[in-house]
Coordinates of C-alpha atoms in Angstrom, one line a residue:
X1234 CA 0.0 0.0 0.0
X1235 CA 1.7 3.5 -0.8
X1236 CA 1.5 6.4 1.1
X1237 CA -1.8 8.0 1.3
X1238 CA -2.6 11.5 -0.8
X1239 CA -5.0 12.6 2.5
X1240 CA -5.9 9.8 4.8
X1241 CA -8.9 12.3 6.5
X1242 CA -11.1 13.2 3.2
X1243 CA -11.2 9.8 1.6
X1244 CA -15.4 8.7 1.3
X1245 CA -14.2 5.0 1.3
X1246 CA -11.2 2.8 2.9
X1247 CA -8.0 2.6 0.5
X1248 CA -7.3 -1.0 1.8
X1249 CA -9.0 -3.3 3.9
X1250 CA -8.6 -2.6 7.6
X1251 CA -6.3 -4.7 9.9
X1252 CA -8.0 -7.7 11.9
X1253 CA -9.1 -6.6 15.1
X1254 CA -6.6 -8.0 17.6
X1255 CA -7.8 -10.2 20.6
X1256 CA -7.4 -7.3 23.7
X1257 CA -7.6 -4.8 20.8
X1258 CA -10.8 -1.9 21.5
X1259 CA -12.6 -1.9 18.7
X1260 CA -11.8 1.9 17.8
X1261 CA -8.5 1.1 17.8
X1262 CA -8.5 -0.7 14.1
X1263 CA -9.9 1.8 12.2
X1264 CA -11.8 5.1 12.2
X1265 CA -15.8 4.4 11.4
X1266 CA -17.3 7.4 11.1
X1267 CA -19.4 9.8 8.8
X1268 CA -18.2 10.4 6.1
X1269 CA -17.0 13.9 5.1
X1270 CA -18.8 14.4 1.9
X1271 CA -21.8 11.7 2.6
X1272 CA -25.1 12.2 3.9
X1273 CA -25.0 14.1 7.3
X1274 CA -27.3 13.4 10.5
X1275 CA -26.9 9.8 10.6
X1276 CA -25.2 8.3 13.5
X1277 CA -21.8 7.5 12.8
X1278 CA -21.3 4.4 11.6
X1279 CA -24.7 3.8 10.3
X1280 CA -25.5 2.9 7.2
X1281 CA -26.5 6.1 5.2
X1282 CA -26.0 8.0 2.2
X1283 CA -24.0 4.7 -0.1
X1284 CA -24.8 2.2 2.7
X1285 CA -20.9 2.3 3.4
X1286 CA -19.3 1.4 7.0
X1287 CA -16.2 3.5 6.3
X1288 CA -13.0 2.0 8.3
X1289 CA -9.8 3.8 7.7
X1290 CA -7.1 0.8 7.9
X1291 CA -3.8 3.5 6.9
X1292 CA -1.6 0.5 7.3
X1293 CA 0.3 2.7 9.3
X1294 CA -1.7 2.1 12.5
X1295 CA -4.9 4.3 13.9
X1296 CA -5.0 8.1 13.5
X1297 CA -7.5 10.3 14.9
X1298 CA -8.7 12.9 12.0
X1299 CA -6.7 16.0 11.3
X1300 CA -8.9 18.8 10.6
X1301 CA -8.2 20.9 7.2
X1302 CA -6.9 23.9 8.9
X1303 CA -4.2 22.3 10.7
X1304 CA -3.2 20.6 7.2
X1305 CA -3.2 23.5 5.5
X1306 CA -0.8 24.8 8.4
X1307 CA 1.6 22.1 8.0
X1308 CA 1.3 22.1 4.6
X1309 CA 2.5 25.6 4.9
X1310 CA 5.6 24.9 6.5
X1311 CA 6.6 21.5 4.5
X1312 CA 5.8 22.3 1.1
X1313 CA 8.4 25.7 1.0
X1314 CA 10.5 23.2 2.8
X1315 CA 10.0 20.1 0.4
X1316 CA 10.5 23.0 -2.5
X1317 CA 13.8 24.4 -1.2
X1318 CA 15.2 20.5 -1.0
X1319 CA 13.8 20.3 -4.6
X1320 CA 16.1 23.0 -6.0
X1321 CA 19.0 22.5 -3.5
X1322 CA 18.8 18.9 -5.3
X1323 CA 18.8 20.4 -9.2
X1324 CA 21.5 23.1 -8.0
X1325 CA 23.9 21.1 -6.8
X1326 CA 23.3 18.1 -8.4
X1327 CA 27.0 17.1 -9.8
X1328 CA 26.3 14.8 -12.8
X1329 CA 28.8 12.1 -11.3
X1330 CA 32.2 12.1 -9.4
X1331 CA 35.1 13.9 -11.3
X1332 CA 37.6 12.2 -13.3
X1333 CA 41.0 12.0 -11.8
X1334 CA 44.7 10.1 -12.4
X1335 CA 44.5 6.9 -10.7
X1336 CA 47.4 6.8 -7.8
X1337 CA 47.6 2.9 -7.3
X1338 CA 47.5 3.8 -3.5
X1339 CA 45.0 2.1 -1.3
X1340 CA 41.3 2.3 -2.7
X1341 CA 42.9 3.8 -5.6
X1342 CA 43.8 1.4 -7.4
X1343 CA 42.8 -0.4 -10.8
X1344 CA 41.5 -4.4 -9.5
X1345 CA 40.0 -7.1 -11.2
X1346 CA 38.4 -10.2 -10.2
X1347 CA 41.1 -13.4 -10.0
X1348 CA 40.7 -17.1 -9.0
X1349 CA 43.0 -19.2 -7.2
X1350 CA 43.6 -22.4 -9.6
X1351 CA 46.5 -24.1 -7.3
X1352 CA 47.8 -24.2 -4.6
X1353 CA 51.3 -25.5 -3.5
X1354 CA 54.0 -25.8 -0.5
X1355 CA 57.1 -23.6 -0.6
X1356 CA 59.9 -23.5 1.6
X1357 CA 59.7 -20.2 2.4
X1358 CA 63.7 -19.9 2.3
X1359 CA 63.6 -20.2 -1.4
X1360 CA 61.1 -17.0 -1.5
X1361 CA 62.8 -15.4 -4.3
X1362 CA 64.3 -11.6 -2.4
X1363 CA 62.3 -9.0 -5.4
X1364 CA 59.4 -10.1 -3.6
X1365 CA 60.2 -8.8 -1.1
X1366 CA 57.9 -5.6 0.4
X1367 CA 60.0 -2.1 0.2
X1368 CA 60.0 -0.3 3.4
X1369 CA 57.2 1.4 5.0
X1370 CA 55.2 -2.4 5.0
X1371 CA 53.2 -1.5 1.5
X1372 CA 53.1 -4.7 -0.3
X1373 CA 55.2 -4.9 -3.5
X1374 CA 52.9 -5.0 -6.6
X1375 CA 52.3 -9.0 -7.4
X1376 CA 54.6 -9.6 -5.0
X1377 CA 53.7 -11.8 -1.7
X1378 CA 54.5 -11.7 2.1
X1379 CA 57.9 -10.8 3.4
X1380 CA 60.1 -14.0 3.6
X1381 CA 61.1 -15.4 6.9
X1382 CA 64.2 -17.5 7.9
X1383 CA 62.2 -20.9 7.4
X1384 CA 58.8 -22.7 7.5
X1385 CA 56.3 -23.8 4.7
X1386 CA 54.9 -21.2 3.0
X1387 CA 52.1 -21.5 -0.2
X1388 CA 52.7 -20.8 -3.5
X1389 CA 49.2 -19.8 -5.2
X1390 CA 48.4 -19.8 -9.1
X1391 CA 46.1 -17.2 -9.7
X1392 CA 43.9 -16.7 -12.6
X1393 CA 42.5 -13.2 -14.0
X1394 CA 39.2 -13.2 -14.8
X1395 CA 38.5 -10.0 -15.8
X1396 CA 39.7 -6.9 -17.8
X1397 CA 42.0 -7.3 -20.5
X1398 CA 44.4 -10.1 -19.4
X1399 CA 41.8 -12.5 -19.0
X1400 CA 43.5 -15.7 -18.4
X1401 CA 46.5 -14.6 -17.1
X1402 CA 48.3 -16.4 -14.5
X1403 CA 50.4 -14.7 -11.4
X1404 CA 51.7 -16.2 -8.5
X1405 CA 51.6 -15.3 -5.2
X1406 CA 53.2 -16.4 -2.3
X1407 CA 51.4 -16.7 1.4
X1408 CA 53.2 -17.0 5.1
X1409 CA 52.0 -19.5 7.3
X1410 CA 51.3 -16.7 9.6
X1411 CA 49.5 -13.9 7.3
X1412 CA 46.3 -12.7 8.5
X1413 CA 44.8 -13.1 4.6
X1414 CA 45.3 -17.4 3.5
X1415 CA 44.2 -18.7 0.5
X1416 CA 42.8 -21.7 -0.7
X1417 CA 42.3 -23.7 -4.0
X1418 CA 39.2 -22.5 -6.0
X1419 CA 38.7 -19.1 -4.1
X1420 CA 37.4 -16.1 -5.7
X1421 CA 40.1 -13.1 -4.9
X1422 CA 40.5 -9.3 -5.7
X1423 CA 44.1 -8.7 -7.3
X1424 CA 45.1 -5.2 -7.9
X1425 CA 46.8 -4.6 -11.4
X1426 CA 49.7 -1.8 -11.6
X1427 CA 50.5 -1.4 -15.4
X1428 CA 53.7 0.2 -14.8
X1429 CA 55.1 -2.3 -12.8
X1430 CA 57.3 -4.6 -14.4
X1431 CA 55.4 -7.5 -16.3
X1432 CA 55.8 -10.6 -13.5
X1433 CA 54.8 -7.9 -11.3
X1434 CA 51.8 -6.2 -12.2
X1435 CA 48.9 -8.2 -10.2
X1436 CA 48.9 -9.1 -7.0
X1437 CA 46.0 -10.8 -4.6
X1438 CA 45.1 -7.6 -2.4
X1439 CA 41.8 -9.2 -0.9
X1440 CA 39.1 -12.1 -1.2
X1441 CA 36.0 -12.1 -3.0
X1442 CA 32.8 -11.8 -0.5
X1443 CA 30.1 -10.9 -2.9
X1444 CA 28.1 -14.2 -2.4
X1445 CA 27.9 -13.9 1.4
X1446 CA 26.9 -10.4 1.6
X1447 CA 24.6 -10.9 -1.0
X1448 CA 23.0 -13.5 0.8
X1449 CA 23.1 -11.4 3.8
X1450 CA 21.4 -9.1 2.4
X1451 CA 18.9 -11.3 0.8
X1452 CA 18.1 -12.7 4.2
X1453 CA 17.9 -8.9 5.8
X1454 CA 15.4 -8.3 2.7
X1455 CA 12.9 -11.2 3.1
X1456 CA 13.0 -10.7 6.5
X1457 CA 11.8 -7.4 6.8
X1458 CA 9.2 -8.1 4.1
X1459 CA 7.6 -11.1 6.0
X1460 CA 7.5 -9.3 9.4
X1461 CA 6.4 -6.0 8.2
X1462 CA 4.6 -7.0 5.0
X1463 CA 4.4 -3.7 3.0
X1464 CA 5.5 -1.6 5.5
X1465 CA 8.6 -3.8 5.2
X1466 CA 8.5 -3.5 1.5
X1467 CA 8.3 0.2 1.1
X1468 CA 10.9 0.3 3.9
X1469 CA 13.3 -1.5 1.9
X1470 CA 12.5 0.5 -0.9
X1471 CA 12.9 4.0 1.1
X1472 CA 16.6 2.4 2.3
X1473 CA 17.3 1.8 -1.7
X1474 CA 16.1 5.4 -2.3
X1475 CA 18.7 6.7 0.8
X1476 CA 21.8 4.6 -0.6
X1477 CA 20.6 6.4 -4.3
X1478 CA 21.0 10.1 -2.7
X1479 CA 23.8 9.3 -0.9
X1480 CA 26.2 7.7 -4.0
X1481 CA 24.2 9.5 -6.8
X1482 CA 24.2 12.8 -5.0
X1483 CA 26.1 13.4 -1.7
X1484 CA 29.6 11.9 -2.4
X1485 CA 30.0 13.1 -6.0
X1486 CA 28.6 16.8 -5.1
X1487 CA 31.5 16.9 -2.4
X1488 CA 34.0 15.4 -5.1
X1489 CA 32.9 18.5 -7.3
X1490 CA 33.8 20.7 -4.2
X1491 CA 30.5 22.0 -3.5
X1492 CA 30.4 22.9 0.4
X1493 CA 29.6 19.3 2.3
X1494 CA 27.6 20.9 4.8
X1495 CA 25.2 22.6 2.6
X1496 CA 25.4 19.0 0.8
X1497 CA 24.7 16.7 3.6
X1498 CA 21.7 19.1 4.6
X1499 CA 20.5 19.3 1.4
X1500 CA 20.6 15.3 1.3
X1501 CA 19.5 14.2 4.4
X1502 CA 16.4 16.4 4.2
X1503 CA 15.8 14.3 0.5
X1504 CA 16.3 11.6 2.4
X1505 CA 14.0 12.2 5.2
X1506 CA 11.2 13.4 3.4
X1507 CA 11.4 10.4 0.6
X1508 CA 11.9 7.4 3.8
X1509 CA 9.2 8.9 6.4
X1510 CA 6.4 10.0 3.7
X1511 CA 7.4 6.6 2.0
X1512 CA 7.2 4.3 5.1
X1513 CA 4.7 6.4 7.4
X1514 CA 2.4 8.1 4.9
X1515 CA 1.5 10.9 3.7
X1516 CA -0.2 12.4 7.0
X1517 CA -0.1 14.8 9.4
X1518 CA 1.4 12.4 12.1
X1519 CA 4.3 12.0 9.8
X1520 CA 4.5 15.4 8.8
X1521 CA 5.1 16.3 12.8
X1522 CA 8.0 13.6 12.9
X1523 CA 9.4 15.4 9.8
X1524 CA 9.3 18.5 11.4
X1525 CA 10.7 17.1 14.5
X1526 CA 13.5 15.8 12.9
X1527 CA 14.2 18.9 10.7
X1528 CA 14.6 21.4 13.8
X1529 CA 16.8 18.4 15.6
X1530 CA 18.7 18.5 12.4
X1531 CA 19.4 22.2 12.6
X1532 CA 20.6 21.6 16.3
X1533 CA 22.6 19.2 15.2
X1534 CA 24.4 21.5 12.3
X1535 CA 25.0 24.4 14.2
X1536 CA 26.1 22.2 17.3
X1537 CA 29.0 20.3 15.2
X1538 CA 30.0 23.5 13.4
X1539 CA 30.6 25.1 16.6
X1540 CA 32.5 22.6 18.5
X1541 CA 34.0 21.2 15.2
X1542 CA 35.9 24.9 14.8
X1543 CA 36.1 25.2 18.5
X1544 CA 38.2 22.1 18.9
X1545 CA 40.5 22.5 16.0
X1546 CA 39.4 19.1 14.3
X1547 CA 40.5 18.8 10.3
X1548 CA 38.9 15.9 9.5
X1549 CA 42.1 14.5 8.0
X1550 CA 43.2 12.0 10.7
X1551 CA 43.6 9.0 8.8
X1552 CA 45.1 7.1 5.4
X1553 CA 41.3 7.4 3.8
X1554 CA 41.4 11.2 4.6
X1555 CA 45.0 12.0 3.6
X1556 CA 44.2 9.8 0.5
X1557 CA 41.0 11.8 -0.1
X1558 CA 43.0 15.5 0.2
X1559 CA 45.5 14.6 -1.9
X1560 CA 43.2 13.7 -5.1
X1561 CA 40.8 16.3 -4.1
X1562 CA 42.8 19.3 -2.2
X1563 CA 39.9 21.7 -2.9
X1564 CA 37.8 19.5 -0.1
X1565 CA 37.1 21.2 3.0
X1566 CA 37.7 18.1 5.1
X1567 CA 36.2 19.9 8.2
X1568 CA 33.4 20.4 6.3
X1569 CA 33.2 16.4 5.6
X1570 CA 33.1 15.5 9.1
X1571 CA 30.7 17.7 10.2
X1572 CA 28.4 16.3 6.9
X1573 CA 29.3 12.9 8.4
X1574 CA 27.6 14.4 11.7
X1575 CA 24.5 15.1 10.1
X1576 CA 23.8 12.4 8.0
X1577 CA 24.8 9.6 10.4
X1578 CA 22.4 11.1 13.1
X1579 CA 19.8 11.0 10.6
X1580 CA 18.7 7.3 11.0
X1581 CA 18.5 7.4 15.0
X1582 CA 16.8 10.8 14.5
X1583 CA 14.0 8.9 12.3
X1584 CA 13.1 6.3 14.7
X1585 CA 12.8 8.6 17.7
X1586 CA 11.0 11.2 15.8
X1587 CA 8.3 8.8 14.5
X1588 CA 8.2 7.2 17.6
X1589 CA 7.1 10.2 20.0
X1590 CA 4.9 11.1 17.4
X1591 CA 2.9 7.9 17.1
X1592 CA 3.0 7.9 21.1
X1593 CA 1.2 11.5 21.5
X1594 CA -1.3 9.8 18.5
X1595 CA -2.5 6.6 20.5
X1596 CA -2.5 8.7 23.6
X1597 CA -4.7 11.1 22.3
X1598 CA -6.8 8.4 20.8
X1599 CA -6.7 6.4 24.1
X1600 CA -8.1 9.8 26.1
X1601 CA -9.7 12.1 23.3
X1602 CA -10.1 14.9 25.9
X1603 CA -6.4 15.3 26.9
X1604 CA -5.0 18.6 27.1
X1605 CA -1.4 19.7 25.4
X1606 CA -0.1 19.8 28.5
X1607 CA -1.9 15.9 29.7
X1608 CA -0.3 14.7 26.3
X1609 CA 3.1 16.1 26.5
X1610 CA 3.6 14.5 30.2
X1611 CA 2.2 11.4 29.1
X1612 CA 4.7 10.9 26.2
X1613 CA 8.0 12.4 27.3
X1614 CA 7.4 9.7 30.0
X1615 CA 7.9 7.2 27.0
X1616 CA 10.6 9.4 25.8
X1617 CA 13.0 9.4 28.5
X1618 CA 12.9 5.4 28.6
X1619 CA 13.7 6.3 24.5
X1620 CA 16.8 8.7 25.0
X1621 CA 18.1 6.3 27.5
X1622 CA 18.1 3.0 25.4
X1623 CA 18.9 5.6 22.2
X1624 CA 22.2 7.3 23.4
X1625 CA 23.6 4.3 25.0
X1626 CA 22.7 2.4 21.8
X1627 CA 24.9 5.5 19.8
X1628 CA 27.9 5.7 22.2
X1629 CA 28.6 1.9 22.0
X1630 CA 27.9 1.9 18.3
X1631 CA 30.6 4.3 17.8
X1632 CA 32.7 2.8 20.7
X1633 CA 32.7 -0.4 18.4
X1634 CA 33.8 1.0 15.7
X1635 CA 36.7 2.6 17.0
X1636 CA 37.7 -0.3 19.2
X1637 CA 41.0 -1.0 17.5
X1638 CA 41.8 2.6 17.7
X1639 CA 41.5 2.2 21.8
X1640 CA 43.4 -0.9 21.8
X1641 CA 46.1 1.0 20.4
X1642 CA 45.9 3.2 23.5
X1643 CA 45.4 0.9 26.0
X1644 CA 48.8 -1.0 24.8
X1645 CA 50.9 2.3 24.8
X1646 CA 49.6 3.1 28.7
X1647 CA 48.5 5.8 27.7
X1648 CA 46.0 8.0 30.6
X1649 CA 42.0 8.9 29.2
X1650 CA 43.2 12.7 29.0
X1651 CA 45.3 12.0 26.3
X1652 CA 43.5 9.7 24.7
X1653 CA 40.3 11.8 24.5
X1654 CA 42.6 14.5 23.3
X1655 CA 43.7 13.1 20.0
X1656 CA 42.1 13.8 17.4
X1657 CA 41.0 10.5 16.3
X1658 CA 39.3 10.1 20.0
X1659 CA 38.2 13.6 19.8
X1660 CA 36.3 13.5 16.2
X1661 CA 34.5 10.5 17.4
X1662 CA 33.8 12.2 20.9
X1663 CA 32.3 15.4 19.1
X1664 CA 30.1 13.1 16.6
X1665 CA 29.0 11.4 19.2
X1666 CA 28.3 14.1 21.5
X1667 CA 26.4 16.2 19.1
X1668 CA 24.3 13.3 17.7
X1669 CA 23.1 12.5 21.3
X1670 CA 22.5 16.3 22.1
X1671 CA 20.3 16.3 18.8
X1672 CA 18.7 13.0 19.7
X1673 CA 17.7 13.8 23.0
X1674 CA 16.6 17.4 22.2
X1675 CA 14.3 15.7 19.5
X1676 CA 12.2 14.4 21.8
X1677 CA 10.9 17.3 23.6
X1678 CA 10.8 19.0 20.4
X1679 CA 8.4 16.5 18.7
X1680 CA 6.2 15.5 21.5
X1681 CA 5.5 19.3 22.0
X1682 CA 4.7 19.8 18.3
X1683 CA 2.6 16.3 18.0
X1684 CA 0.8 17.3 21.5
X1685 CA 0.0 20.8 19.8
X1686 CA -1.3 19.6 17.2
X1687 CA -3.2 16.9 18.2
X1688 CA -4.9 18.9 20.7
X1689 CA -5.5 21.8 18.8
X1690 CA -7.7 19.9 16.3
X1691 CA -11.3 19.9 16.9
X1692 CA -12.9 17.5 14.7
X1693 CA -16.8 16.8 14.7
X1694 CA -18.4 14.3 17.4
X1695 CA -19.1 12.1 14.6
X1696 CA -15.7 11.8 13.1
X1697 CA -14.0 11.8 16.6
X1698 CA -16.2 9.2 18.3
X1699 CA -16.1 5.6 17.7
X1700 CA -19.3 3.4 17.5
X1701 CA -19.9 1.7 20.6
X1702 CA -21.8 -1.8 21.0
X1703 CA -21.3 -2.5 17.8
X1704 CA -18.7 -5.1 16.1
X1705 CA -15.9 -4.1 13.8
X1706 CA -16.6 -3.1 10.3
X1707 CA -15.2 -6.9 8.5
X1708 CA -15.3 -5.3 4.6
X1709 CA -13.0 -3.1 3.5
X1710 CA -16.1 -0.9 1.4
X1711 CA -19.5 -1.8 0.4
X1712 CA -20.3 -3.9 3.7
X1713 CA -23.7 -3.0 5.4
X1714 CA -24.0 -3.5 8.8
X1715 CA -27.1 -5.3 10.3
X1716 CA -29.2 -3.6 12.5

């Protein structure tokens, strides 16, 4: 089911509703009511007008009625918002990443797809000396390990498959103790240097894992679809739509040196707007996350500018970074991180967003004549248990990730002041900072603009009350009730 145009002004139900759950209330599957344009002065519910019981099953659970004045009001706001995105998009847009002179350095490099065809013992004495690894540990181009006094080593025949030495055979030689070992009829990555002398121009530089993760992913994919059903589907698609803005978009607009912070904001309000219309609706609930999201966004931005300048952080703290300036010295790498901020707070921001709305929702559903202020302490009780799981979830996700980095650390003895004082700690102490700061100001935010909302509308008694005594609509449309 795709999103609704206006889930309030339809005469008849787009889908048929959910089943009623066991300790569901009946209410709670669907709005039956009077229709707006139908016959008025029945009692909702009844047949009148078309002899239609009209039950509102959204698919994206029950919603109480948004009057057209508070539409028209958000409307206001998110369609000059939506617009601006729109020509932010066509501005910017790059046409695809900028052509540059390959390196042969890390990433940079020219591969193609090899297979290993034998595999033999070696005495690893006999290692002929050119294949050995210059100085600095970078591995010699189709050269192997670095020999050792003795032990068995492997010799491996690999095969090119791709490109234009398809067929070509290389050899490569593997320690007994290298982290990377190869085996008879395994799909590798070699990396091809075509200056390089010609015994020397491939060499294995990784394994092939393209089955695996495309399992994975398969299994993540049918997953999702048979729990969520299509919710699950257009999820999927909304997360195919986000990896499109971010490849097709975001990374080659910073390539073409367009500022990444106007980029990433550009981008991650594409993405927002496309993932929570697409997987939520088009209705006023979702329109209060997106705004939610948007103003914790903005808190976000101006958050990681500041203490991005304040602290002195580059940006460029690593091989991928220095290899990154030096194709592209035009990048503001400062810039970078603080796009990396933004757009990696984005997906937290989405699920908490959504969720306080949707809490303020059943609340108000629950307990029609709720105040703002009844609603508001009612759901940032929910949110508080939210930030808690939320910013612990963030601080050990980017704890993980950096895990190595803190061994390092640990092994050189060195004390928590210094290590939070580097600036590979401190970029990952400042994104993780600011991303909690915006997540836990976003709830506040949006249960205050959902409760305002919510309780500002005023629809009629026959919209806003639910039939009582009576069993669930079963139909979708056409269905008249007995009597």
């Amino acid at each position: 089911m795709g999103p609704l145009i206006s889930c309030d002004d339809l005469p008849v139900t787009t889908s048929p509703p959910p089943p009623t759950e066991p300790n569901e209330p009946t209410g709670h599957t669907g709005h039956e009511h009077a229709s707006h344009g139908h016959a008025a002065g029945g009692p909702a519910g009844h047949s009148h007008g078309h002899g239609h019981s009209h039950g509102h099953g959204h698919g994206h659970g029950p919603a109480a009625p948004v009057s057209k004045h508070l539409r028209r009001v958000i409307s206001a706001v998110l369609i000059p918002f939506a617009a601006a995105v729109f020509v932010g998009l066509v501005v910017l847009w790059p046409g695809g990443a900028p052509a540059h002179q390959r390196t042969g350095v890390g990433f940079d490099r020219q591969t193609q797809q090899g297979k290993v065809v034998a595999l033999a013992d070696i005495d690893c004495k006999s290692v002929n000396a050119a294949q050995v690894p210059p100085p600095g540990g970078a591995p010699a181009p189709g050269g192997a390990a670095q020999t050792s006094p003795g032990g068995a080593c492997k010799r491996a025949t690999v095969e090119v498959g791709t490109g234009p030495d398809k067929g070509r055979v290389f050899f490569e030689i593997v320690q007994p103790g290298a982290p990377r070992q190869l085996e008879k009829g395994q799909e590798v990555v070699v990396a091809y240097a075509p200056d390089a002398p010609r015994d020397l121009q491939y060499s294995v530089i990784d394994l092939n894992r393209k089955f695996p993760m495309a399992l994975l992913a398969g299994i993540f994919a049918v997953a999702v679809v048979v729990v969520g059903r299509m919710r699950g589907l257009f999820a999927l698609i909304a997360l195919v739509v986000s990896f499109g803005v971010l490849t097709l978009f975001i990374l080659p607009a910073i390539l073409q040196g367009s500022n990444p912070l106007v980029v990433a904001v550009v981008g991650a309000s594409a993405i927002m707007l496309i993932a929570l219309y697409m997987c939520h609706g088009l209705t006023a609930r979702t329109s209060v996350a997106v705004l939610g999201t948007l103003v914790s966004l903005l808190l976000i931005g101006l958050l990681g500018s500041l203490f991005i300048d304040w602290a002195f952080l580059s940006g460029n703290t690593d091989d991928n970074t220095g290899l990154i300036h030096g194709l592209y010295p035009d990048i503001d790498m400062s810039g970078l991180l603080l796009a990396g901020v933004i757009i990696g707070s984005l997906g937290v921001l989405d699920d908490v967003t959504v969720t306080q709305t949707s809490a303020v929702w059943e609340l108000h559903q629950a307990d029609p004549k709720m105040g703002s202020r009844a609603l508001y302490r009612a759901a940032i009780r929910i949110g508080r248990d939210h930030i808690a799981s939320v910013v612990n979830t963030l601080v050990l996700a980017y704890a993980g990730a950096a895990l190595p980095l803190l061994l390092l650390f640990s092994i050189a003895n060195s004390s928590m002041g210094t290590v939070a004082n580097s600036e590979l700690v401190a970029e990952e102490i400042v994104r993780t900072l600011v991303g909690s700061i915006g997540l836990v100001a976003s709830v506040p935010v949006t249960t205050a603009l959902a409760a305002l909302v919510v309780s500002a509308d005023r629809p009629g008694p026959a919209a806003a009350a639910p039939v009582t005594g009576a069993p669930p609509a079963r139909g979708g449309r056409g269905r008249r009730r007995k009597r």
